Coordinates of C-alpha atoms in Angstrom, one line a residue:
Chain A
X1 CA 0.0 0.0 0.0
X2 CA 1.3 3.2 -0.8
X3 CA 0.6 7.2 0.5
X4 CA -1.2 7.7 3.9
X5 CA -3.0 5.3 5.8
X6 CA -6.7 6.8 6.5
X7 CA -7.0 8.4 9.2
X8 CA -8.2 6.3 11.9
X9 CA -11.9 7.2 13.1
X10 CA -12.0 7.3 16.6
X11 CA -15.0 7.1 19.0
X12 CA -14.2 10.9 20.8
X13 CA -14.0 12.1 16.7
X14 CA -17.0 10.5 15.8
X15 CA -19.2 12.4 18.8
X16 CA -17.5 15.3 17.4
X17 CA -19.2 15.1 14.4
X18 CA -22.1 13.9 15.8
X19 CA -22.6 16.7 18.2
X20 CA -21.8 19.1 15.5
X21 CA -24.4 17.3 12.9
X22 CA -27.2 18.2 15.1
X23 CA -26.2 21.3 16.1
X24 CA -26.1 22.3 12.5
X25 CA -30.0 20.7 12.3
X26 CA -31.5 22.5 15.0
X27 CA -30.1 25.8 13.8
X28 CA -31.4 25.1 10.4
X29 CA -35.0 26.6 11.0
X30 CA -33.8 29.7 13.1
X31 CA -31.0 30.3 9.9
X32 CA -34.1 30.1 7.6
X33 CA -36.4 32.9 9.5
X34 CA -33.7 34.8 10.3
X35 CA -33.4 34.9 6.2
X36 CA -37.4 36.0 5.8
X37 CA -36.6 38.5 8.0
X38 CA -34.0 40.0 6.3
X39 CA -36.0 40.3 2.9
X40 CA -37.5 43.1 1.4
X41 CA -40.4 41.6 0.0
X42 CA -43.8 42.3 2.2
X43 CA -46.5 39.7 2.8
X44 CA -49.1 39.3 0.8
X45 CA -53.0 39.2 2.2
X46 CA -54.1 35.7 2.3
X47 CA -56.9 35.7 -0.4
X48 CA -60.1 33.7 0.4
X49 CA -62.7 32.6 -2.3
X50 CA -66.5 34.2 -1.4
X51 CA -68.0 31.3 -0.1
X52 CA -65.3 31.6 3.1
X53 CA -66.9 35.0 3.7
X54 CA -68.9 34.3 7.8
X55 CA -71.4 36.9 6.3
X56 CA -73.4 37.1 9.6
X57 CA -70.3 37.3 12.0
X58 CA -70.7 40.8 14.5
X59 CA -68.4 43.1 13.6
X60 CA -68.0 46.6 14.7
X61 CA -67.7 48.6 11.2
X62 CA -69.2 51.4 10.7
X63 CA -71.5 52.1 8.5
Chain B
X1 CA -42.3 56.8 -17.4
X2 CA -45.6 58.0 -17.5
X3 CA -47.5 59.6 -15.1
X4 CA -51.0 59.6 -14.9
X5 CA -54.2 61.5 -13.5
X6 CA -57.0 60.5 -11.6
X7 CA -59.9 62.6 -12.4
X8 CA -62.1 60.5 -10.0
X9 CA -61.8 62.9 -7.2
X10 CA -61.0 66.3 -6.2
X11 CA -57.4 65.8 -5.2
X12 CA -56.5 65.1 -8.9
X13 CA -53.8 62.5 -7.8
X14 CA -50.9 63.3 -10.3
X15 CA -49.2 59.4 -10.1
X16 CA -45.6 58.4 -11.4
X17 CA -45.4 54.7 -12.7
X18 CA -45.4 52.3 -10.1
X19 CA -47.1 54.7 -7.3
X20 CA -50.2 55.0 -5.5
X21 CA -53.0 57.8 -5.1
X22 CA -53.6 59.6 -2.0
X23 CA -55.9 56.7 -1.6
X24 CA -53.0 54.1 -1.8
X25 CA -55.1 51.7 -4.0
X26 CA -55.7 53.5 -7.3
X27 CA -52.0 53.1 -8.5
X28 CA -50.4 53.9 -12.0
X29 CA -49.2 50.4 -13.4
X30 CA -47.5 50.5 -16.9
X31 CA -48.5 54.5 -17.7
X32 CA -52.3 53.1 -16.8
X33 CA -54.9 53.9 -14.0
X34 CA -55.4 50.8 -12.0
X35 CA -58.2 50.4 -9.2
X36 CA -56.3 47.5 -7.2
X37 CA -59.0 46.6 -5.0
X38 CA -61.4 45.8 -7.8
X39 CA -62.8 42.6 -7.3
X40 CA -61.3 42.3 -3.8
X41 CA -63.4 43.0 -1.1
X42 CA -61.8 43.2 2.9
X43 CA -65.2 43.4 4.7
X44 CA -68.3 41.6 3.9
X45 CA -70.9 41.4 6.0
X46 CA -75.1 41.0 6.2
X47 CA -76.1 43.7 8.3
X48 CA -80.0 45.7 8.9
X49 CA -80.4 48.9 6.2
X50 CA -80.6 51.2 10.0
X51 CA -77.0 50.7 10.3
X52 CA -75.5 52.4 7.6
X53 CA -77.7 54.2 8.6
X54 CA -80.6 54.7 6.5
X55 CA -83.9 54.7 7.9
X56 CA -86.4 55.9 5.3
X57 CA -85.0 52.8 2.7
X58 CA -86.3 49.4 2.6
X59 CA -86.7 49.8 6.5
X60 CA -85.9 46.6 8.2
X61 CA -83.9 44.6 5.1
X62 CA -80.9 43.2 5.4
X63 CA -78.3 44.7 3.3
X64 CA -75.2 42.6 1.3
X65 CA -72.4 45.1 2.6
X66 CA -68.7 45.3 1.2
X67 CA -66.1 47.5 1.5
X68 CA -62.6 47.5 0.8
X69 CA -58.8 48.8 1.9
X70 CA -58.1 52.6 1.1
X71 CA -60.3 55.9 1.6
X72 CA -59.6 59.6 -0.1
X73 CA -59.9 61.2 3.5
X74 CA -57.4 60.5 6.2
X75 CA -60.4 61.3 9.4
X76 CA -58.4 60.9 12.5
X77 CA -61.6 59.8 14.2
X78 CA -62.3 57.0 11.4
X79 CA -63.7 54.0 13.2
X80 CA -62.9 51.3 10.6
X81 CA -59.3 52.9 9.9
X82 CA -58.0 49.7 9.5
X83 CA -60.0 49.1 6.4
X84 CA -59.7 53.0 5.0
X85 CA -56.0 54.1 6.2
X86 CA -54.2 50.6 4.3
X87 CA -53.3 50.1 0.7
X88 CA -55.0 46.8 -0.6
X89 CA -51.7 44.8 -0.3
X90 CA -51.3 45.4 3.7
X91 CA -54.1 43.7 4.3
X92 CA -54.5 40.3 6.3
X93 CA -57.0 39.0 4.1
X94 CA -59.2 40.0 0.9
X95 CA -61.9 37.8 -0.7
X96 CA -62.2 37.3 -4.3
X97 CA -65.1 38.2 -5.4
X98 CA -66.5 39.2 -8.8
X99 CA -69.6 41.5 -9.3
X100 CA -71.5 38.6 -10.7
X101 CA -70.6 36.6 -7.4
X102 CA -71.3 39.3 -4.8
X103 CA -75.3 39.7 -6.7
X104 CA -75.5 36.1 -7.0
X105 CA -74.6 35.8 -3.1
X106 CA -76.4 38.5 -2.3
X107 CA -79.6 37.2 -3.5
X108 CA -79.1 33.7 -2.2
X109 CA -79.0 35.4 1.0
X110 CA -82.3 36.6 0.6
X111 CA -80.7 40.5 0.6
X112 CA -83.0 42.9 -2.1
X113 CA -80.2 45.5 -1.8
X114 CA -76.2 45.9 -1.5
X115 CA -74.4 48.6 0.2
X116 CA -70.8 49.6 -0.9
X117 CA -69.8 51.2 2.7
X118 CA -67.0 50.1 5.6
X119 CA -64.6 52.5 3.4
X120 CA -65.3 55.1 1.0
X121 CA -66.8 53.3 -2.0
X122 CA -65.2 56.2 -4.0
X123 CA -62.1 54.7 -4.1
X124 CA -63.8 51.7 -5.3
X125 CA -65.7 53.3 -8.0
X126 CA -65.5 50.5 -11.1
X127 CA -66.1 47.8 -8.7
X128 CA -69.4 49.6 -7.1
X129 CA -70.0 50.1 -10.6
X130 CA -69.8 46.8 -12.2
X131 CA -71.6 45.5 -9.0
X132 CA -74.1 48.0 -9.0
X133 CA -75.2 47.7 -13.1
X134 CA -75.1 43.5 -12.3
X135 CA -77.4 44.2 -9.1
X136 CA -80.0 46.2 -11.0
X137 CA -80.4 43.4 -13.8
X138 CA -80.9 41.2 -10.7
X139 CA -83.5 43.6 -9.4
X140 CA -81.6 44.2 -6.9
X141 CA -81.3 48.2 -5.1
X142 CA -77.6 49.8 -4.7
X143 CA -76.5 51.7 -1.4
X144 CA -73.8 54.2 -1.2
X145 CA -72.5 55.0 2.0
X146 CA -70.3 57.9 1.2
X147 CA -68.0 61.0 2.4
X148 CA -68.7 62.5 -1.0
X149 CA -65.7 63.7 -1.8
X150 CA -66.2 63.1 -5.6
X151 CA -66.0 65.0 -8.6
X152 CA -69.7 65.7 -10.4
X153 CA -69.1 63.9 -13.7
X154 CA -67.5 60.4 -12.3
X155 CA -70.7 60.9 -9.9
X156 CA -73.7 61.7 -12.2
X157 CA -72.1 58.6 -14.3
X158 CA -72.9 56.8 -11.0
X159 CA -76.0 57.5 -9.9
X160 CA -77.5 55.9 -12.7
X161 CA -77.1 52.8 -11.0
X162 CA -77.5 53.7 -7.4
X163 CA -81.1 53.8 -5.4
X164 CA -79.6 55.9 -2.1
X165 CA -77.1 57.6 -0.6
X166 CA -75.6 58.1 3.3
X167 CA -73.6 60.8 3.2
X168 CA -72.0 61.5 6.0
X169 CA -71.2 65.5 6.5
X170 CA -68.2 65.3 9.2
X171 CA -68.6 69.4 9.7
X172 CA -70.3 72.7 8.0
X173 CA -66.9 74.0 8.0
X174 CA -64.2 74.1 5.8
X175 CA -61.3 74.0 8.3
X176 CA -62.5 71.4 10.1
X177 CA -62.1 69.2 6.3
X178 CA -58.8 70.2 6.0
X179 CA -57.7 70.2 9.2
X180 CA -59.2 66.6 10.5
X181 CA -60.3 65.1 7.0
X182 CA -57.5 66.2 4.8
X183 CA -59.9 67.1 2.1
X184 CA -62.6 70.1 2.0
X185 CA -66.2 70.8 2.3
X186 CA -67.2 72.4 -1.0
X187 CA -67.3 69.3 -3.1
X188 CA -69.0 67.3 -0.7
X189 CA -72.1 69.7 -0.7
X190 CA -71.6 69.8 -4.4
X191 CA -72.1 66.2 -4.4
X192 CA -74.9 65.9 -1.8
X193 CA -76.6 68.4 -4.6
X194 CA -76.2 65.7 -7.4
X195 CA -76.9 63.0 -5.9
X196 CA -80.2 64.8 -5.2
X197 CA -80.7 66.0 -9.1
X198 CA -79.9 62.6 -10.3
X199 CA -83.1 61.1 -8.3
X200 CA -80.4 59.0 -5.2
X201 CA -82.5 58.4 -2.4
X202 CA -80.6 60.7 0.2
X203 CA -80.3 61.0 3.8
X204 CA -77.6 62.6 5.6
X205 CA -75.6 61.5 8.5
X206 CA -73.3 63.9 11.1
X207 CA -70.8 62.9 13.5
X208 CA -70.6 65.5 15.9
X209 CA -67.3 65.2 18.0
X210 CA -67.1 67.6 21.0
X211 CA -65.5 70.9 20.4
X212 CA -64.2 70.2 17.6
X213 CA -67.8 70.5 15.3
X214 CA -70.4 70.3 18.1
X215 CA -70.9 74.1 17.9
X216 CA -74.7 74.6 17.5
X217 CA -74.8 77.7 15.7
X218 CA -72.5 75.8 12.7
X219 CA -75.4 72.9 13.1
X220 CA -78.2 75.2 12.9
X221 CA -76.2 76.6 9.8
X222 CA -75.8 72.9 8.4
X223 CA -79.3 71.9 9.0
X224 CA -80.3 74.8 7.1
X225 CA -78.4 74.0 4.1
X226 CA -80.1 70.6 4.0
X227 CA -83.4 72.1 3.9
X228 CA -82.9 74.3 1.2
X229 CA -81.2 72.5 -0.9
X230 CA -81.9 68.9 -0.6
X231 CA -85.7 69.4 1.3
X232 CA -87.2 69.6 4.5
X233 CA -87.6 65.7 3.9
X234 CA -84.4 64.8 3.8
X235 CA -83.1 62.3 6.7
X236 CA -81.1 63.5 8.9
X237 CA -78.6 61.5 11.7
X238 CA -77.1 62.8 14.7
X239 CA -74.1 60.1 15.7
X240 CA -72.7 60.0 18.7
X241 CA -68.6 60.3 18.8
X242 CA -66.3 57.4 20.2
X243 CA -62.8 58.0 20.3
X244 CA -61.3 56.5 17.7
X245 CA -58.0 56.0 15.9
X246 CA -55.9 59.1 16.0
X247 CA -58.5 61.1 18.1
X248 CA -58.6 59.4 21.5
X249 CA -58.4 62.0 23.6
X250 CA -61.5 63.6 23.4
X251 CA -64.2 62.1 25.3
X252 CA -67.7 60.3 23.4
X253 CA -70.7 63.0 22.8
X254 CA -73.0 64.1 25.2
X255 CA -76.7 62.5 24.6
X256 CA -77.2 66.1 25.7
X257 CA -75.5 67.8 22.8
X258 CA -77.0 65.1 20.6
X259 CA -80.4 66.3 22.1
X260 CA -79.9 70.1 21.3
X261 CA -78.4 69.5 17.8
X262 CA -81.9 67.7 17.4
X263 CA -83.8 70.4 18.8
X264 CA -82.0 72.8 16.3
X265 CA -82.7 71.0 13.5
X266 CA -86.0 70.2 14.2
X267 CA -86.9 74.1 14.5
X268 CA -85.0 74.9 11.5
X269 CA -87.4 72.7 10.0
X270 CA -86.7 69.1 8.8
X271 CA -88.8 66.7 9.4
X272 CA -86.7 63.6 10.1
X273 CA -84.0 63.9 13.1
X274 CA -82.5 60.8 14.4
X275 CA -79.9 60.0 16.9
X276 CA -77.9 57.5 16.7
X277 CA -75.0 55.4 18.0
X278 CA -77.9 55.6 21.8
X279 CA -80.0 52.5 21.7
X280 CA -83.5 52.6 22.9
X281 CA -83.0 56.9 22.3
X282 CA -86.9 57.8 21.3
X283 CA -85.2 59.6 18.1
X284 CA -84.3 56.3 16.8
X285 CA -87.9 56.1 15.9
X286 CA -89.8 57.5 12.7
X287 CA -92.7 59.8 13.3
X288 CA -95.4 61.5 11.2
X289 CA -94.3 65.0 10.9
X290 CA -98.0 66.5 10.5
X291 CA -99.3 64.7 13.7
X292 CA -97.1 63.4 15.8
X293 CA -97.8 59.6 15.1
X294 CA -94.8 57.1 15.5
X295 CA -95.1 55.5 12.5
X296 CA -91.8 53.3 13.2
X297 CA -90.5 51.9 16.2
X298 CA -86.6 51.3 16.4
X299 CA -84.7 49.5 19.3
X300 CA -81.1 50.0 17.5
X301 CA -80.8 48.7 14.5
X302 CA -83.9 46.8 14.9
X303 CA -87.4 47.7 13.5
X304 CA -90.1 46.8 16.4
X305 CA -92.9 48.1 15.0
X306 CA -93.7 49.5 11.3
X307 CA -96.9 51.2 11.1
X308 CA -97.0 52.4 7.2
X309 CA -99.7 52.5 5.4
X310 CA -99.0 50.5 1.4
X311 CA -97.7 53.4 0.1
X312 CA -95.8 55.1 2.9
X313 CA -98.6 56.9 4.3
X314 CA -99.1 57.7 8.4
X315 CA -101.5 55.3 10.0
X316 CA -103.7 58.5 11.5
X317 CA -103.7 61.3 9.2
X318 CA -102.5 59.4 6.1
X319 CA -99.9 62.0 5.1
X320 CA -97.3 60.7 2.9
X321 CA -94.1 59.8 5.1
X322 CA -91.3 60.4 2.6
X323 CA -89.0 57.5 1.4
X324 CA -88.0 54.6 -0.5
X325 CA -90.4 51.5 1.0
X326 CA -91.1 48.6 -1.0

């Protein structure tokens, strides 16, 4: 066999990577709305069809 | 780039591509006028004809009700600001609804009649239109709840499909308009005038907010010009203030004042005072102006009692009660 020999995978690097795999996970979602945040774009009003309209809910509109 | 004008009102918005009116929904997209709001309605609701209010139109009906985002006056004291003081795309949530969809609703809710109100219809004028011409071929009757800051020609075009008006006159003073409306009174009585020529059903509501228009000299002056130029006959609402909005530090109307802008009108000589926004007030009610009769009852919004004759005519004396009733 010639070159290196791989290097050998220990147990205490293994948790390393372990530990860092699901670190990197649980800040996924966090990274992401930290993202939305930082857009320009604005939200857009959820549109409803007519028939989701609760016609005879109280409201206190004027008029 | 191209700008273009908005002739539908008298601030004559002057709007670079891409921007809105003064109304925020009437924006200039591709050098062309676009009402955004067309065909998207914020509010819709079922509610009684008294609460928009009209009292001498199909008393007692429920009315198909939609308004959208925007409004050509900036009232501090508007109570549904957040429907009239946001563009269409800061909304939470807008139905889509077609006119042909709103009449067909309408009418499978057993409603004869559909008020544009919530916001100033103004600002949704091809909409209200559309809606309106679609309501009429239904058989349907159009309500136009309304500051009436309009210019005449957009307007007469309008009327031909509307069957009555609430205007709502927020002062007899031009200061007041620009100072707490951002807007001005001349156009508005302009409009009330129209809508009168062009055969709307009108009746005129007042929100009288203390010192700011509750002066009863400028009431008596108000009440005047409604009986000379759109008839003795003409309904006319005293509403009580809440504070609202940008205007919360000034306290809700005294029934008191409410009572002596009443009084003032009555002596000047219309026929039809209400007060409003003070359930179970005796004011709510209709009464024969010749003898005294209560020819309607109102608890609120609700009619308790109507007394008409077929044809609108007091019980007693059978003098003919002015209005719109079947």
């Amino acid at each position: 066999m010639t070159g290196r020999e791989p290097y050998p995978f220990t147990r205490r690097r293994f948790l390393a990577a372990a530990i860092g795999a699901a670190c990197g996970w649980a800040a996924l979602p966090m990274t992401r709305a930290l993202a939305e945040l930082q857009s320009a774009s604005p939200r857009e009003p959820i549109e409803l069809p007519l028939a989701a309209a609760d016609l005879y809910a109280p409201h206190d509109l004027a008029g | 780039m191209t700008d273009v004008a908005c002739d539908l009102c008298p601030h004559r918005c002057v709007i670079p591509e891409g921007a809105a009116g003064d109304c925020r929904v009437r924006v200039n997209l591709g050098g062309k006028l676009r009402a955004t709001t067309y065909g998207r309605p914020s509010a819709i609701h079922i509610d009684p004809m008294e609460k928009k209010p009209l009292y001498h139109f199909l008393p007692g009906r429920p009315v198909f009700s939609i308004g959208t985002a925007g409004c050509n006056m900036h009232c501090r004291n508007c109570q549904n600001w957040q429907l009239s003081q946001r563009g269409g795309e800061e909304m939470e949530t807008v139905h889509r609804a077609m006119p042909d969809e709103v009449v067909a609703l309408a009418r499978q809710e057993g409603c004869s009649a559909i008020a544009y109100t919530y916001n100033d219809p103004i600002v949704f004028y091809e909409y209200v239109e559309d809606t309106a011409a679609a309501a009429r071929s239904a058989g349907m009757r159009n309500v136009f709840v309304t500051a009436a800051f309009i210019n005449r020609e957009p307007l007469r075009r309008l009327c031909r499909v509307l069957d009555a008006t609430t205007t709502d006159v927020k002062a007899f003073d031009d200061r007041f308009y620009q100072e707490v409306c951002s807007t001005r009174l001349k156009p508005v009585l302009d409009a009330l005038v129209t809508f009168r020529e062009e055969g709307v059903w009108v009746e005129v509501s007042h929100l009288v907010i203390p010192t700011l228009n509750d002066d009863l000299q400028q009431i008596r002056r108000l009440c005047k010009w409604v009986r000379d130029e759109l008839g003795a006959d003409t309904p006319f609402h005293f509403l009580s203030f809440r504070p609202m909005y940008r205007m919360q530090n000034l306290p809700a109307t005294s029934p008191q004042v409410l009572e002596w802008g009443r009084r003032e009108a009555l002596d000047v000589g219309l026929h039809h005072v209400y007060i409003g926004n003070l359930s179970g007030h005796e004011a709510e009610s209709t009464y024969c102006p010749r003898d005294g009769t209560r020819v309607i009852q109102r608890i609120g919004f609700r009619v308790v009692e109507n007394l008409l004759t077929a044809g609108g005519l007091c019980p007693t004396c059978h003098q003919p009660i002015a209005g719109v009733w079947t």
